[in-house]
Tab-separated table of C-alpha atoms in Angstrom:
chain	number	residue	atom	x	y	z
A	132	UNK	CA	288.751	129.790	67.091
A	133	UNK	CA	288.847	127.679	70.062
A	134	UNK	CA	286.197	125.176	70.603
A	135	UNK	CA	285.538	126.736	73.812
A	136	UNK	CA	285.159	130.318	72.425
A	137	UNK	CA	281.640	130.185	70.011
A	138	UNK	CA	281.115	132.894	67.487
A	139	UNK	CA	278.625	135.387	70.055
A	140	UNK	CA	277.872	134.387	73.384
A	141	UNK	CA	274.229	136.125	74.010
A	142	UNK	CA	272.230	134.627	71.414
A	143	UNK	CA	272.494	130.554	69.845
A	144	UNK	CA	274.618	129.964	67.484
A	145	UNK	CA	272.592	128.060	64.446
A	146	UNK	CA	274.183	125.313	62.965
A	147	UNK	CA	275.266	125.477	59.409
A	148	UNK	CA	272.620	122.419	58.348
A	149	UNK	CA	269.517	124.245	59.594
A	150	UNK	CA	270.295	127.450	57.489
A	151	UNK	CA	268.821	128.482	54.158
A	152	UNK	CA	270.429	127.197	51.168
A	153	UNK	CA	271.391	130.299	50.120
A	154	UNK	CA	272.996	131.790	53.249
A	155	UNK	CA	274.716	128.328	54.004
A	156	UNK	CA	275.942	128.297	50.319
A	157	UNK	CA	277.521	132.149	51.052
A	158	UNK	CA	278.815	131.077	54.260
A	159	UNK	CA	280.950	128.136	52.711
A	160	UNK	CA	281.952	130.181	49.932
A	161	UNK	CA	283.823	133.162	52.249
A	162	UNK	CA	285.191	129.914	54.377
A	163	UNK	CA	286.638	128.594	51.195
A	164	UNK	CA	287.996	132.123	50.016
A	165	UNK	CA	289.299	132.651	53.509
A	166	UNK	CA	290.305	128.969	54.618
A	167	UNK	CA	288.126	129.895	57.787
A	168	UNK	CA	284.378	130.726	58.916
A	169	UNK	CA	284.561	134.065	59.766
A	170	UNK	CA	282.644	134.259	63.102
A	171	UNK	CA	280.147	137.191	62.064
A	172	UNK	CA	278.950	135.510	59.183
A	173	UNK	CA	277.558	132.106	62.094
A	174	UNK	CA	276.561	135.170	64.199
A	175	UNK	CA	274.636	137.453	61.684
A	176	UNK	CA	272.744	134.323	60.169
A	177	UNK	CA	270.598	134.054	63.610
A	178	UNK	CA	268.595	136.147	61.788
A	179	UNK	CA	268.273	134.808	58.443
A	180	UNK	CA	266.507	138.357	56.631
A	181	UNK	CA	268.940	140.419	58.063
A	182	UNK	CA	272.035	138.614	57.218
A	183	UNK	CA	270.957	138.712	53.565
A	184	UNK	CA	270.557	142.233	53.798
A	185	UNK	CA	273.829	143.229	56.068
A	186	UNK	CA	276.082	141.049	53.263
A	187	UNK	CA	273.747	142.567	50.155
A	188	UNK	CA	274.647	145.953	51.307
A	189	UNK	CA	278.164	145.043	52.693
A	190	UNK	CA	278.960	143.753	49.253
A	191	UNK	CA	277.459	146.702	47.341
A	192	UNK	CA	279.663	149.099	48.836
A	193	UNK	CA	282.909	146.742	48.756
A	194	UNK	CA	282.546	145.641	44.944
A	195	UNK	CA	281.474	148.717	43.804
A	196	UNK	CA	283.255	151.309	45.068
A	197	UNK	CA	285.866	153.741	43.507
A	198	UNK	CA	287.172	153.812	47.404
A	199	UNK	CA	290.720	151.281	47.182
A	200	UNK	CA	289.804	148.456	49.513
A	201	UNK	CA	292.961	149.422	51.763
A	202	UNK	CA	290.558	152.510	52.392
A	203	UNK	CA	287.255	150.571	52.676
A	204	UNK	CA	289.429	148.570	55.688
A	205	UNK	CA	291.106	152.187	56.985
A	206	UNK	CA	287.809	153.567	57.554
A	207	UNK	CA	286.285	150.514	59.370
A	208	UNK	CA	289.128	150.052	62.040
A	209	UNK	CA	288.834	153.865	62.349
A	210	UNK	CA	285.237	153.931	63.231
A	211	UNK	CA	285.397	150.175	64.699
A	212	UNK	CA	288.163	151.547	67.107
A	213	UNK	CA	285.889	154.782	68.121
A	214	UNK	CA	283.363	152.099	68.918
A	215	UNK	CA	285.340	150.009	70.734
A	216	UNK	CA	284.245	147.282	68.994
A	217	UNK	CA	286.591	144.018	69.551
A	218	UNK	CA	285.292	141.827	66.724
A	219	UNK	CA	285.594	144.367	63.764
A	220	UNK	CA	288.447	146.038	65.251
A	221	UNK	CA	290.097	142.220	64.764
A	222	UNK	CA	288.556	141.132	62.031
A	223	UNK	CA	289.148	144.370	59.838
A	224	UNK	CA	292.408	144.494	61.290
A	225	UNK	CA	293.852	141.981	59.906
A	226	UNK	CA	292.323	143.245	56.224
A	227	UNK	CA	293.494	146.569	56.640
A	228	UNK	CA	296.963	144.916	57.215
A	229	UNK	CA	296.506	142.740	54.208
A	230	UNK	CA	295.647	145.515	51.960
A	231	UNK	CA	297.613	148.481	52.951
A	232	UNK	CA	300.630	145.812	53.152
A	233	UNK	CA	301.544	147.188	56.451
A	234	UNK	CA	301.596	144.745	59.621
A	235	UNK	CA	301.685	148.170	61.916
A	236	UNK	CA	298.424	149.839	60.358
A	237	UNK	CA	295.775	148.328	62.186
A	238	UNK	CA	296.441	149.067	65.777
A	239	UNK	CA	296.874	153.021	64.392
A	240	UNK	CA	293.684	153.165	63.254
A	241	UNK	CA	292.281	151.668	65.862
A	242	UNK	CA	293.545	153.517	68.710
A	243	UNK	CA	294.348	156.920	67.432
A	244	UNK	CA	293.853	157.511	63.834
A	245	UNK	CA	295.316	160.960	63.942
A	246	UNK	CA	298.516	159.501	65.364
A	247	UNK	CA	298.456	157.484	62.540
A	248	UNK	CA	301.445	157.284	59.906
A	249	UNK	CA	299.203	157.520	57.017
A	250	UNK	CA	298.930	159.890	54.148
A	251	UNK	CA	297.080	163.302	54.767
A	252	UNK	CA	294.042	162.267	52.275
A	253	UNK	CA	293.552	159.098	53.995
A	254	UNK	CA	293.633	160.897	57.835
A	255	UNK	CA	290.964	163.178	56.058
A	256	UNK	CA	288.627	160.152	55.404
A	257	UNK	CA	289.324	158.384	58.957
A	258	UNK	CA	289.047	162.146	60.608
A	259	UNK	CA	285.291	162.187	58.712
A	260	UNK	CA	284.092	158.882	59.288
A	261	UNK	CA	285.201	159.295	63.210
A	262	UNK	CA	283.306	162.412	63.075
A	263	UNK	CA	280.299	161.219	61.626
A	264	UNK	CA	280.661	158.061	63.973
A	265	UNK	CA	281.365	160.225	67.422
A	266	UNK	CA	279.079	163.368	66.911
A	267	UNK	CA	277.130	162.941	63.273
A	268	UNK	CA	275.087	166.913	64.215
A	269	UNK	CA	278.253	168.433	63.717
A	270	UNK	CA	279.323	167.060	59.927
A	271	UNK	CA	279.215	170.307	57.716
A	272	UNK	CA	280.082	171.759	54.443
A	273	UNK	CA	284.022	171.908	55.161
A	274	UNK	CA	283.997	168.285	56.232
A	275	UNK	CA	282.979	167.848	52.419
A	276	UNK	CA	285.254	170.184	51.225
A	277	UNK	CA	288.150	168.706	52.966
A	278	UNK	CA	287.399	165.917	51.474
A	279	UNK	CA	287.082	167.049	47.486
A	280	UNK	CA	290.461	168.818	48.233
A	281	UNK	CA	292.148	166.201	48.809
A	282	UNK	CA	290.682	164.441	45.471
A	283	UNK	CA	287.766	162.475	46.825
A	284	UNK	CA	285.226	162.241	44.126
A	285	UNK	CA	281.423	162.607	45.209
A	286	UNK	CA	280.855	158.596	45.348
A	287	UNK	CA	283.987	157.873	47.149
A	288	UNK	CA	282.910	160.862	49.264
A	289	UNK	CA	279.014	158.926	49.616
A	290	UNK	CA	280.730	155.533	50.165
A	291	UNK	CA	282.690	157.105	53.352
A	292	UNK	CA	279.482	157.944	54.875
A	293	UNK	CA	277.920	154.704	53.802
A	294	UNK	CA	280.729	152.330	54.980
A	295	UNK	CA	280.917	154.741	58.181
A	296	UNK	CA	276.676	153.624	58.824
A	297	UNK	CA	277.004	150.180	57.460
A	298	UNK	CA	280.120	149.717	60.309
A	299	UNK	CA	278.369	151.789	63.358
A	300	UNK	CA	275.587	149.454	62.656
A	301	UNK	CA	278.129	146.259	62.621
A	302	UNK	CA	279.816	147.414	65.482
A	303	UNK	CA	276.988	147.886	67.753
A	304	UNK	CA	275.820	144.177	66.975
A	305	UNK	CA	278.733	142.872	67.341
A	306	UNK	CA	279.064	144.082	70.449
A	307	UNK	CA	275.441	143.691	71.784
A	308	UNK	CA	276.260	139.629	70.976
A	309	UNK	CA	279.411	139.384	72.307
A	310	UNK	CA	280.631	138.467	68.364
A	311	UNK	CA	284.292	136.886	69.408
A	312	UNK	CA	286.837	137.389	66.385
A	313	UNK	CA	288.432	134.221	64.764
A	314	UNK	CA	291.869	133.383	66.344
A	315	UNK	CA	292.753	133.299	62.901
A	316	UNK	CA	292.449	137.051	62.294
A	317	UNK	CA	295.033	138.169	64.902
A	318	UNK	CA	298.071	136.660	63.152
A	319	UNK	CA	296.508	137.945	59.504
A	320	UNK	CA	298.466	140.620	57.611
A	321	UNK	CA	301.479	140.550	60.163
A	322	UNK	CA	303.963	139.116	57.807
A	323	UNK	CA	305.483	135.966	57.427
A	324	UNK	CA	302.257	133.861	56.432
């Protein structure tokens, strides 16, 4: 990230010293994991309640799911790209590339999922979770069925649709506070790092 760029641009930025001890101790975990501070953690801890309880549930799903994490990181750049969100779109990007092992997977996803070259179980899950993202009145039975057929079981069916809410709810913050992605994140996953 550029010193000129900060984390969000509609709302202040708090600094690291003047957060709770437990959110500041979370934050410099992930930036020693990572080797940077990912910008949405600085962003989401404006609100000290809610980041506990965006990361809580964040890290439910991610640690706990039967869902691969390639697939956790499919499904948000598929629903992150419907939104047109820049941030996770970015940030998940470069995950998705990390996980699936593929430096071409991320800008699939994002733009066109369908168009994707991924597996016909996987375009099942993205084709859902853009569903449920674009138009969630028309989800039915044979959305669930497609699913099962293709050997989703009924958590990894539940996590979908969780990770599908959890992101339309990222997304939309992300973009109402201008959330800029880490410069960091663009070069992620695309080989030779």
């Amino acid at each position: 990230m550029s010193d000129s760029e900060p984390p969000m641009t509609r709302f202040p930025v708090p600094d690291l010293e003047d957060l709770p001890e437990d959110i500041r101790e979370h934050i410099e975990e992930e930036t020693e994991r990572s080797g940077f501070m990912p910008n949405v953690m600085r962003a989401f801890a404006y609100a000290p309640h809610q980041y506990r309880a965006f990361f809580d549930y964040h890290d439910a799903i991610v640690e706990h799911s039967p869902l691969e994490r390639e697939e956790i990181e499919m499904i948000i750049v598929a629903v992150s790209g419907a939104n047109n969100c820049l941030y996770c779109v970015v940030a998940h990007g470069a995950l998705a590339r990390i996980y699936a092992k593929d430096p071409l997977i991320a800008e699939q996803l994002a733009t066109d999922h369908t168009a994707a070259n991924i597996n016909d179980a996987h375009r099942a899950m993205c084709d859902v979770a853009v569903k449920l993202t674009e138009s969630p009145g028309s989800i039915e039975e044979s959305d669930f069925e497609r699913l099962r057929e293709h050997g989703f079981s009924e958590q990894e069916i539940w996590d979908i649709g969780s990770l599908t809410a959890l992101f339309n709810l990222s997304n939309r913050m992300a973009t109402f506070a201008d959330m800029r992605p880490n410069e960091e994140f663009y070069t992620l996953g695309r080989g030779g790092e």
